[in-house]
Coordinates of C-alpha atoms in Angstrom, one line a residue:
M1 CA 41.7 5.0 77.7
T2 CA 41.5 3.8 81.4
A3 CA 39.2 1.4 82.5
T4 CA 35.9 2.0 83.5
T5 CA 35.3 2.3 87.9
D6 CA 32.6 1.1 90.2
I7 CA 31.6 3.5 92.5
T8 CA 29.4 2.2 94.4
D9 CA 28.9 5.5 97.4
A10 CA 28.6 8.2 94.8
P11 CA 26.9 11.2 94.9
E12 CA 23.7 11.4 93.2
R13 CA 23.9 14.7 90.2
A14 CA 21.3 16.2 88.3
V15 CA 22.3 14.8 84.5
P16 CA 22.7 17.8 82.6
P17 CA 21.2 18.1 79.2
I18 CA 23.0 16.0 76.0
A19 CA 24.0 17.3 73.2
L20 CA 25.7 14.9 69.7
A21 CA 27.8 16.7 67.3
I22 CA 28.0 14.6 64.2
A23 CA 30.8 16.6 62.4
G24 CA 34.5 16.1 61.2
S25 CA 37.4 16.5 63.7
E26 CA 39.6 19.8 62.8
A27 CA 42.8 18.5 63.5
S28 CA 43.7 22.0 65.3
G29 CA 40.9 22.5 67.4
G30 CA 39.9 25.6 66.3
A31 CA 36.7 23.6 64.4
G32 CA 34.3 21.2 63.8
A33 CA 33.9 18.6 66.8
Q34 CA 36.2 20.2 68.8
T35 CA 34.9 22.9 68.4
D36 CA 31.2 21.4 69.3
L37 CA 32.7 20.2 72.6
K38 CA 34.5 22.8 74.0
T39 CA 31.3 25.1 73.6
F40 CA 28.7 22.5 74.3
H41 CA 31.0 22.6 78.1
Q42 CA 31.6 25.9 77.7
L43 CA 27.6 26.2 77.6
G44 CA 26.7 24.0 80.4
V45 CA 25.8 20.9 78.3
F46 CA 27.1 17.7 78.3
G47 CA 28.5 16.6 74.3
C48 CA 29.5 14.0 72.7
T49 CA 30.9 13.5 69.2
A50 CA 30.3 10.9 66.4
L51 CA 33.2 11.8 63.6
T52 CA 32.3 12.0 59.6
C53 CA 36.1 12.6 58.4
I54 CA 39.0 13.3 59.1
V55 CA 40.0 16.8 58.4
S56 CA 43.6 19.2 59.1
M57 CA 44.7 21.8 57.0
D58 CA 47.9 21.2 55.6
P59 CA 50.5 24.1 56.0
K60 CA 51.5 23.8 52.3
A61 CA 49.0 24.1 50.5
G62 CA 47.9 27.3 51.5
W63 CA 46.2 26.2 55.2
D64 CA 43.5 24.1 52.2
H65 CA 41.7 21.2 54.0
R66 CA 43.2 17.4 53.7
F67 CA 40.3 15.9 54.0
V68 CA 39.5 12.0 54.9
P69 CA 36.1 10.2 55.0
V70 CA 34.7 8.1 58.3
D71 CA 33.8 4.6 57.4
P72 CA 30.3 5.0 56.7
Q73 CA 29.6 1.5 59.4
V74 CA 32.3 3.8 62.0
I75 CA 29.0 6.1 61.8
H76 CA 26.4 3.8 62.1
D77 CA 28.4 3.2 64.9
Q78 CA 29.0 5.8 67.0
I79 CA 25.7 7.4 66.7
E80 CA 24.3 3.9 68.0
A81 CA 26.8 4.5 71.0
C82 CA 25.2 8.3 71.4
A83 CA 22.4 6.8 71.4
T84 CA 22.4 3.8 73.9
V85 CA 25.0 5.0 76.0
H86 CA 22.8 8.2 77.4
T87 CA 18.9 8.0 78.2
A88 CA 18.5 10.9 75.7
I89 CA 20.4 13.2 73.6
D90 CA 18.7 17.0 74.1
A91 CA 20.0 17.8 70.5
V92 CA 22.3 16.9 67.4
K93 CA 24.9 19.5 65.8
V94 CA 25.0 18.1 62.1
G95 CA 28.4 19.8 60.1
M96 CA 30.7 18.6 57.6
L97 CA 29.7 15.1 56.0
G98 CA 31.0 15.6 52.7
T99 CA 30.3 12.4 50.7
A100 CA 26.9 11.0 49.9
A101 CA 27.6 8.1 52.1
T102 CA 28.1 9.8 55.1
I103 CA 25.0 12.1 54.0
D104 CA 22.7 8.0 53.7
V105 CA 24.1 6.5 56.6
V106 CA 23.2 10.0 58.7
D107 CA 20.1 10.1 57.4
A108 CA 18.8 6.6 58.2
A109 CA 20.4 7.6 62.2
L110 CA 18.0 10.1 62.5
E111 CA 15.1 8.3 60.6
E112 CA 15.7 5.8 63.4
Y113 CA 16.3 7.9 66.5
R114 CA 14.2 11.2 66.4
F115 CA 16.0 13.0 68.2
P116 CA 14.1 16.2 69.2
N117 CA 16.1 19.3 68.0
V118 CA 18.7 18.7 64.8
V119 CA 20.7 22.3 64.0
L120 CA 22.0 22.0 61.0
D121 CA 24.9 23.4 59.8
P122 CA 24.5 23.3 55.7
V123 CA 28.6 22.5 54.7
L124 CA 27.8 22.2 51.1
I125 CA 31.8 22.7 50.4
C126 CA 34.6 22.7 53.1
K127 CA 36.4 25.8 53.2
G128 CA 39.7 25.5 50.1
Q129 CA 38.1 22.0 48.9
E130 CA 36.7 21.3 45.9
F131 CA 35.2 18.0 46.1
G132 CA 35.0 15.9 42.6
T133 CA 31.6 15.2 43.5
A134 CA 30.5 18.2 45.3
L135 CA 26.9 19.1 43.4
E136 CA 26.0 14.8 43.9
V137 CA 26.9 15.8 47.6
D138 CA 25.2 18.8 47.7
N139 CA 22.1 17.9 46.5
A140 CA 21.9 14.9 48.8
L141 CA 22.2 17.8 51.6
R142 CA 19.6 19.0 50.7
S143 CA 17.0 16.3 49.7
K144 CA 17.4 14.8 52.5
I145 CA 19.7 15.7 55.7
L146 CA 17.9 19.6 55.3
P147 CA 14.2 18.3 55.4
R148 CA 15.1 17.1 59.4
A149 CA 16.3 20.0 60.2
T150 CA 14.9 21.9 63.6
M151 CA 17.2 25.1 62.8
T152 CA 19.3 25.5 60.3
T153 CA 22.7 27.6 60.1
P154 CA 23.7 28.6 56.1
N155 CA 26.4 30.8 55.6
L156 CA 26.0 33.6 53.1
F157 CA 27.0 31.0 50.1
E158 CA 25.0 28.2 51.4
S159 CA 21.7 30.2 52.1
A160 CA 21.9 31.9 48.5
T161 CA 22.2 28.3 47.1
L162 CA 19.2 26.3 49.4
A163 CA 17.3 29.7 48.2
G164 CA 17.7 29.5 44.6
M165 CA 19.6 32.5 44.5
E166 CA 23.3 34.3 42.2
E167 CA 24.4 36.2 45.4
I168 CA 23.1 38.2 48.5
T169 CA 24.7 41.4 48.5
S170 CA 22.5 43.1 51.0
V171 CA 20.2 42.4 53.7
A172 CA 16.6 42.2 52.0
Q173 CA 18.4 39.7 49.8
L174 CA 19.8 38.0 53.3
K175 CA 15.7 38.2 54.5
D176 CA 13.8 37.3 51.5
A177 CA 16.6 33.5 51.5
A178 CA 15.4 33.2 55.1
K179 CA 12.2 32.8 53.6
R180 CA 13.0 31.0 50.8
I181 CA 14.9 28.3 52.8
H182 CA 11.7 28.7 55.4
D183 CA 9.5 27.3 53.1
H184 CA 11.6 24.4 51.7
G185 CA 10.6 23.1 55.1
V186 CA 12.9 23.8 57.7
P187 CA 11.2 25.4 60.9
N188 CA 13.2 27.2 61.5
V189 CA 16.3 29.4 59.6
L190 CA 19.4 31.5 60.9
A191 CA 21.1 32.7 57.5
K192 CA 24.7 34.6 58.5
A193 CA 26.2 36.9 57.0
G194 CA 28.8 38.6 60.1
P195 CA 30.4 41.5 58.4
S196 CA 30.4 40.9 54.9
L197 CA 27.5 43.2 54.0
G198 CA 29.1 46.0 54.8
T199 CA 27.2 47.2 58.0
G200 CA 29.6 47.6 60.3
T201 CA 28.1 44.6 62.2
A202 CA 27.8 40.8 62.8
L203 CA 24.6 40.3 60.9
D204 CA 22.3 37.9 60.6
V205 CA 18.7 37.0 59.9
F206 CA 15.9 34.6 61.9
Y207 CA 12.8 33.6 60.9
D208 CA 10.2 30.7 62.0
G209 CA 7.5 31.4 59.9
E210 CA 6.3 34.3 61.6
T211 CA 9.2 36.2 62.7
L212 CA 11.4 37.8 61.6
E213 CA 14.6 39.3 63.5
V214 CA 17.6 41.1 62.4
L215 CA 20.5 39.5 64.2
E216 CA 23.4 42.4 65.3
V217 CA 25.7 42.2 67.0
P218 CA 29.4 44.4 67.1
A219 CA 32.1 42.8 64.3
V220 CA 35.0 42.0 65.5
G221 CA 37.2 43.1 62.8
T222 CA 36.4 41.5 59.1
K223 CA 37.7 39.4 57.8
R224 CA 37.7 35.5 58.1
V225 CA 37.0 33.4 61.5
H226 CA 38.1 29.8 61.6
G227 CA 35.1 27.9 64.2
A228 CA 33.1 31.0 63.8
G229 CA 30.1 29.3 61.8
C230 CA 30.6 26.1 64.2
T231 CA 30.7 27.3 67.8
L232 CA 28.0 29.5 66.2
A233 CA 26.2 26.5 65.5
A234 CA 27.2 24.3 68.4
A235 CA 25.8 27.1 70.6
V236 CA 22.7 26.5 69.1
T237 CA 22.6 23.2 69.5
A238 CA 23.6 23.6 73.2
E239 CA 20.9 26.6 74.3
L240 CA 17.9 24.0 72.4
A241 CA 19.2 20.8 74.6
K242 CA 18.5 23.6 77.7
G243 CA 15.7 24.3 76.9
A244 CA 15.7 27.4 74.8
T245 CA 13.3 28.6 71.9
P246 CA 14.7 28.7 68.8
L247 CA 15.2 32.9 69.2
Q248 CA 17.1 32.4 72.3
A249 CA 19.3 30.3 70.9
A250 CA 19.8 32.0 67.8
I251 CA 20.6 35.3 70.3
T252 CA 22.9 33.4 72.5
A253 CA 24.9 31.6 70.3
K254 CA 25.5 35.4 68.6
E255 CA 26.9 36.4 72.0
V256 CA 28.8 33.1 72.5
V257 CA 31.2 34.0 68.7
S258 CA 31.5 37.8 69.8
A259 CA 33.7 37.2 73.0
S260 CA 35.1 33.7 71.1
I261 CA 36.7 35.4 68.1
G262 CA 40.5 36.1 68.6
M263 CA 42.8 33.6 69.1
R264 CA 45.5 33.9 66.4
G265 CA 48.7 31.3 65.6
N266 CA 50.4 30.8 61.8
I267 CA 47.5 30.6 60.3
P268 CA 46.5 34.2 58.2
F269 CA 43.0 34.8 59.8
T270 CA 41.8 34.9 63.9
Y271 CA 40.2 31.7 65.5
V272 CA 37.9 30.7 68.3
Y273 CA 38.4 29.9 71.9
Q274 CA 34.9 29.3 73.4
G275 CA 36.7 30.2 77.5
W276 CA 36.4 33.6 76.4
Y277 CA 32.4 33.7 77.0
Q278 CA 30.9 34.2 80.0
G279 CA 27.2 33.5 80.3

């Protein structure tokens, strides 16, 4: 880490909007806080992070996730630093939390700093990983973090769980789920299906209590895309930081994700590169 240099004659420049990602580190760079920062930057927003856990995919176990939580005090300290270094945090994305202790410290920070926009990507269970205390963690997320969200971006499994439904297999059910989640106190809901409902498109449902919009873009393949959900929530966060309405933010976010899909490596699914998006 290099020392700060005092440059007294630097030109005065406009400060860009600032977004904070409270999320896990995903070592490959294809998801998590790394993807959040890249998405923020691509959309003209200054990004900062508070890491909640360290995640790495295990090539010897079907690319399941290896998960190491960050100490709650360290999470607190990171959020404190971000909230006080910058004159204002315009929007916050909350991603992977993973433990009840992490949820408690993030809940306390959201109460303390009262950030104007909070986007919750409600990771109930990290893909490929079953935690022994999963129910405790899921319940804590629903009771403590979800009510603080300005907007939430659940996938099909998360939408069904948050809405109290067994499963979602149709657009009508996804609309119903979005309404139920809104009724739990979340002002704006972007319930994601992607290509999973067989419509031939990447389809999500936006609901804010009045406006119900089915948002569709051409599907890019039919398989799981690593980091697509993180990118979508980060793009929503960046657009809200810039002053977009929740619906406008959702529309732009879907365009960002669609443009970003197509990276390929040794993992058996594609991942995202936000540099391909040109807004």
